[in-house]
Amino acid sequence: MNSKNSVGTLIITFALAILLIVMGTQVLSTTGNASSGFGKSLSSGITAMINGDEVTSSVQYLFRENRNKNLVNAIIMIIGILEICAGALVLINFFLPIKLYTVKSLLMWIVFALWCVVIAVVDVLGNHGILGDAFKNTTHVLAWLKGLSMHLIILGSILVAKNN
């Protein structure tokens, strides 16, 4: 059986498509929500991992000193839209294999690069990352390792889907 058509590759590709669509939708649903203080409930790294919305948390952390909330909202919305587009393209290609390799490849590289930024911000630079309190106690270490491993699984899935 060809590795491109293996059951594992199909499952990973389908799961990635659904995950990207859901995460993009989640990012867009938290953007500009004034009642929650612009995603206030997602500002904690551990809470963001539980809710699955690391993108909003990461962008807010990167631009925490920026007082222009419209710019931050726009960046978050662009990332959410890119995630939905990439997920939709992977899903369409899953059911109807079409030759949109250049577009799909470009979107997947963009998502790959964005995901690398998320990993850097959340798992290294973030409040609960390596430079934060990741090694404060056993609970923090386990939460950090769980988040890092989930991020790396997603990163690997992006590469598998890009090459499929």
Short mmCIF file of N, CA and C in Angstrom, two decimals, residues 6-91:
data_model
loop_
_atom_site.label_atom_id
_atom_site.label_comp_id
_atom_site.label_asym_id
_atom_site.label_seq_id
_atom_site.Cartn_x
_atom_site.Cartn_y
_atom_site.Cartn_z
N SER A 6 -2.27 5.33 2.76
CA SER A 6 -2.43 4.47 3.92
C SER A 6 -3.57 4.98 4.80
N VAL A 7 -4.12 4.10 5.58
CA VAL A 7 -5.23 4.45 6.46
C VAL A 7 -4.80 5.52 7.45
N GLY A 8 -3.60 5.39 7.98
CA GLY A 8 -3.09 6.37 8.93
C GLY A 8 -2.97 7.76 8.33
N THR A 9 -2.49 7.83 7.11
CA THR A 9 -2.37 9.12 6.42
C THR A 9 -3.74 9.73 6.16
N LEU A 10 -4.69 8.90 5.77
CA LEU A 10 -6.05 9.40 5.54
C LEU A 10 -6.68 9.92 6.83
N ILE A 11 -6.48 9.20 7.93
CA ILE A 11 -7.04 9.63 9.21
C ILE A 11 -6.40 10.94 9.66
N ILE A 12 -5.09 11.03 9.56
CA ILE A 12 -4.39 12.25 9.97
C ILE A 12 -4.82 13.43 9.11
N THR A 13 -4.93 13.21 7.82
CA THR A 13 -5.33 14.30 6.91
C THR A 13 -6.75 14.77 7.20
N PHE A 14 -7.67 13.82 7.40
CA PHE A 14 -9.06 14.18 7.71
C PHE A 14 -9.15 14.90 9.05
N ALA A 15 -8.45 14.40 10.06
CA ALA A 15 -8.46 15.02 11.38
C ALA A 15 -7.87 16.44 11.32
N LEU A 16 -6.81 16.62 10.55
CA LEU A 16 -6.21 17.94 10.41
C LEU A 16 -7.19 18.92 9.75
N ALA A 17 -7.88 18.47 8.72
CA ALA A 17 -8.85 19.34 8.04
C ALA A 17 -9.93 19.80 9.00
N ILE A 18 -10.49 18.86 9.75
CA ILE A 18 -11.53 19.21 10.72
C ILE A 18 -10.97 20.13 11.79
N LEU A 19 -9.79 19.82 12.30
CA LEU A 19 -9.16 20.64 13.34
C LEU A 19 -8.93 22.07 12.87
N LEU A 20 -8.39 22.23 11.66
CA LEU A 20 -8.14 23.58 11.14
C LEU A 20 -9.42 24.37 10.97
N ILE A 21 -10.46 23.73 10.46
CA ILE A 21 -11.75 24.41 10.29
C ILE A 21 -12.32 24.82 11.65
N VAL A 22 -12.30 23.92 12.60
CA VAL A 22 -12.83 24.22 13.93
C VAL A 22 -12.01 25.31 14.61
N MET A 23 -10.69 25.20 14.54
CA MET A 23 -9.85 26.22 15.19
C MET A 23 -10.02 27.58 14.52
N GLY A 24 -10.11 27.61 13.20
CA GLY A 24 -10.33 28.88 12.50
C GLY A 24 -11.66 29.49 12.89
N THR A 25 -12.68 28.65 12.99
CA THR A 25 -14.00 29.12 13.41
C THR A 25 -13.95 29.64 14.85
N GLN A 26 -13.24 28.92 15.69
CA GLN A 26 -13.09 29.33 17.09
C GLN A 26 -12.35 30.65 17.20
N VAL A 27 -11.31 30.83 16.39
CA VAL A 27 -10.57 32.09 16.39
C VAL A 27 -11.48 33.23 15.98
N LEU A 28 -12.25 33.03 14.92
CA LEU A 28 -13.16 34.09 14.46
C LEU A 28 -14.26 34.37 15.47
N SER A 29 -14.70 33.35 16.18
CA SER A 29 -15.79 33.57 17.14
C SER A 29 -15.33 34.31 18.38
N THR A 30 -14.04 34.29 18.71
CA THR A 30 -13.55 35.03 19.88
C THR A 30 -13.09 36.43 19.51
N THR A 31 -12.88 36.70 18.23
CA THR A 31 -12.38 38.00 17.81
C THR A 31 -13.44 39.06 17.98
N GLY A 32 -13.08 40.12 18.68
CA GLY A 32 -13.97 41.27 18.83
C GLY A 32 -15.12 41.04 19.77
N ASN A 33 -15.05 40.00 20.58
CA ASN A 33 -16.11 39.72 21.53
C ASN A 33 -15.93 40.64 22.74
N ALA A 34 -16.59 41.78 22.70
CA ALA A 34 -16.40 42.80 23.73
C ALA A 34 -16.84 42.33 25.10
N SER A 35 -17.85 41.48 25.16
CA SER A 35 -18.35 41.06 26.46
C SER A 35 -17.35 40.20 27.21
N SER A 36 -16.46 39.53 26.48
CA SER A 36 -15.46 38.71 27.16
C SER A 36 -14.14 39.43 27.28
N GLY A 37 -14.10 40.70 26.95
CA GLY A 37 -12.85 41.43 27.07
C GLY A 37 -11.83 40.98 26.06
N PHE A 38 -12.28 40.81 24.80
CA PHE A 38 -11.39 40.40 23.71
C PHE A 38 -10.70 39.08 24.01
N GLY A 39 -11.53 38.07 24.27
CA GLY A 39 -10.97 36.74 24.50
C GLY A 39 -10.30 36.61 25.85
N LYS A 40 -10.77 37.42 26.82
CA LYS A 40 -10.14 37.47 28.13
C LYS A 40 -10.04 36.08 28.77
N SER A 41 -11.07 35.27 28.58
CA SER A 41 -11.05 33.95 29.19
C SER A 41 -10.01 33.04 28.55
N LEU A 42 -9.47 33.42 27.41
CA LEU A 42 -8.48 32.59 26.72
C LEU A 42 -7.06 33.10 26.92
N SER A 43 -6.88 34.12 27.77
CA SER A 43 -5.57 34.74 27.88
C SER A 43 -4.55 33.86 28.58
N SER A 44 -4.98 32.98 29.42
CA SER A 44 -4.06 32.08 30.11
C SER A 44 -3.63 30.97 29.16
N GLY A 45 -2.35 30.66 29.16
CA GLY A 45 -1.84 29.61 28.28
C GLY A 45 -2.47 28.26 28.54
N ILE A 46 -2.64 27.90 29.82
CA ILE A 46 -3.23 26.60 30.15
C ILE A 46 -4.70 26.58 29.76
N THR A 47 -5.42 27.68 30.04
CA THR A 47 -6.82 27.76 29.64
C THR A 47 -6.94 27.68 28.13
N ALA A 48 -6.04 28.34 27.41
CA ALA A 48 -6.07 28.31 25.95
C ALA A 48 -5.84 26.90 25.43
N MET A 49 -4.95 26.14 26.09
CA MET A 49 -4.72 24.76 25.66
C MET A 49 -5.98 23.94 25.85
N ILE A 50 -6.67 24.14 26.97
CA ILE A 50 -7.88 23.38 27.23
C ILE A 50 -8.95 23.75 26.21
N ASN A 51 -9.10 25.05 25.92
CA ASN A 51 -10.11 25.52 24.97
C ASN A 51 -9.67 25.31 23.53
N GLY A 52 -8.39 25.04 23.29
CA GLY A 52 -7.91 24.78 21.95
C GLY A 52 -7.70 26.03 21.12
N ASP A 53 -7.66 27.19 21.74
CA ASP A 53 -7.52 28.43 20.99
C ASP A 53 -6.19 29.11 21.28
N GLU A 54 -5.11 28.43 20.94
CA GLU A 54 -3.79 28.98 21.18
C GLU A 54 -3.48 30.16 20.27
N VAL A 55 -4.11 30.22 19.10
CA VAL A 55 -3.82 31.29 18.15
C VAL A 55 -4.20 32.64 18.72
N THR A 56 -5.43 32.77 19.24
CA THR A 56 -5.86 34.03 19.83
C THR A 56 -4.96 34.41 20.99
N SER A 57 -4.69 33.45 21.85
CA SER A 57 -3.84 33.70 23.00
C SER A 57 -2.44 34.13 22.57
N SER A 58 -1.90 33.49 21.54
CA SER A 58 -0.55 33.80 21.09
C SER A 58 -0.46 35.19 20.49
N VAL A 59 -1.43 35.54 19.65
CA VAL A 59 -1.40 36.87 19.02
C VAL A 59 -1.60 37.95 20.08
N GLN A 60 -2.49 37.72 21.02
CA GLN A 60 -2.69 38.68 22.10
C GLN A 60 -1.41 38.83 22.91
N TYR A 61 -0.71 37.73 23.15
CA TYR A 61 0.53 37.80 23.91
C TYR A 61 1.60 38.56 23.13
N LEU A 62 1.70 38.28 21.82
CA LEU A 62 2.70 38.99 21.00
C LEU A 62 2.46 40.49 20.98
N PHE A 63 1.20 40.90 20.93
CA PHE A 63 0.86 42.32 20.82
C PHE A 63 0.28 42.86 22.12
N ARG A 64 0.72 42.35 23.25
CA ARG A 64 0.16 42.78 24.53
C ARG A 64 0.41 44.24 24.84
N GLU A 65 1.47 44.82 24.29
CA GLU A 65 1.77 46.23 24.51
C GLU A 65 1.06 47.15 23.51
N ASN A 66 0.51 46.57 22.45
CA ASN A 66 -0.14 47.36 21.41
C ASN A 66 -1.54 47.77 21.87
N ARG A 67 -1.80 49.04 21.84
CA ARG A 67 -3.10 49.55 22.28
C ARG A 67 -4.13 49.54 21.14
N ASN A 68 -3.70 49.26 19.92
CA ASN A 68 -4.60 49.24 18.78
C ASN A 68 -5.26 47.87 18.68
N LYS A 69 -6.42 47.74 19.32
CA LYS A 69 -7.14 46.46 19.32
C LYS A 69 -7.64 46.08 17.93
N ASN A 70 -7.89 47.09 17.07
CA ASN A 70 -8.34 46.78 15.71
C ASN A 70 -7.27 46.04 14.92
N LEU A 71 -6.01 46.43 15.09
CA LEU A 71 -4.91 45.75 14.42
C LEU A 71 -4.81 44.31 14.91
N VAL A 72 -4.88 44.14 16.22
CA VAL A 72 -4.80 42.79 16.79
C VAL A 72 -5.98 41.94 16.30
N ASN A 73 -7.18 42.52 16.30
CA ASN A 73 -8.36 41.81 15.78
C ASN A 73 -8.17 41.41 14.33
N ALA A 74 -7.64 42.32 13.51
CA ALA A 74 -7.43 42.04 12.09
C ALA A 74 -6.44 40.89 11.90
N ILE A 75 -5.37 40.89 12.66
CA ILE A 75 -4.37 39.82 12.55
C ILE A 75 -5.00 38.48 12.94
N ILE A 76 -5.75 38.48 14.02
CA ILE A 76 -6.40 37.25 14.48
C ILE A 76 -7.41 36.76 13.44
N MET A 77 -8.18 37.69 12.86
CA MET A 77 -9.17 37.30 11.84
C MET A 77 -8.49 36.72 10.60
N ILE A 78 -7.38 37.31 10.18
CA ILE A 78 -6.65 36.79 9.01
C ILE A 78 -6.16 35.38 9.29
N ILE A 79 -5.61 35.16 10.46
CA ILE A 79 -5.13 33.82 10.82
C ILE A 79 -6.29 32.83 10.84
N GLY A 80 -7.42 33.22 11.42
CA GLY A 80 -8.59 32.34 11.46
C GLY A 80 -9.09 32.00 10.07
N ILE A 81 -9.15 33.00 9.20
CA ILE A 81 -9.60 32.77 7.83
C ILE A 81 -8.62 31.85 7.09
N LEU A 82 -7.32 32.06 7.29
CA LEU A 82 -6.33 31.18 6.66
C LEU A 82 -6.47 29.75 7.15
N GLU A 83 -6.74 29.57 8.44
CA GLU A 83 -6.92 28.22 8.96
C GLU A 83 -8.15 27.56 8.35
N ILE A 84 -9.25 28.30 8.26
CA ILE A 84 -10.47 27.74 7.66
C ILE A 84 -10.23 27.38 6.20
N CYS A 85 -9.58 28.28 5.45
CA CYS A 85 -9.30 28.01 4.03
C CYS A 85 -8.41 26.79 3.86
N ALA A 86 -7.36 26.70 4.68
CA ALA A 86 -6.46 25.56 4.58
C ALA A 86 -7.20 24.27 4.94
N GLY A 87 -8.01 24.30 6.01
CA GLY A 87 -8.78 23.13 6.40
C GLY A 87 -9.78 22.72 5.33
N ALA A 88 -10.46 23.71 4.75
CA ALA A 88 -11.43 23.41 3.68
C ALA A 88 -10.73 22.81 2.47
N LEU A 89 -9.59 23.35 2.12
CA LEU A 89 -8.86 22.83 0.97
C LEU A 89 -8.38 21.40 1.22
N VAL A 90 -7.91 21.12 2.43
CA VAL A 90 -7.49 19.75 2.76
C VAL A 90 -8.70 18.82 2.75
N LEU A 91 -9.83 19.29 3.25
CA LEU A 91 -11.05 18.48 3.27
C LEU A 91 -11.57 18.21 1.86
#
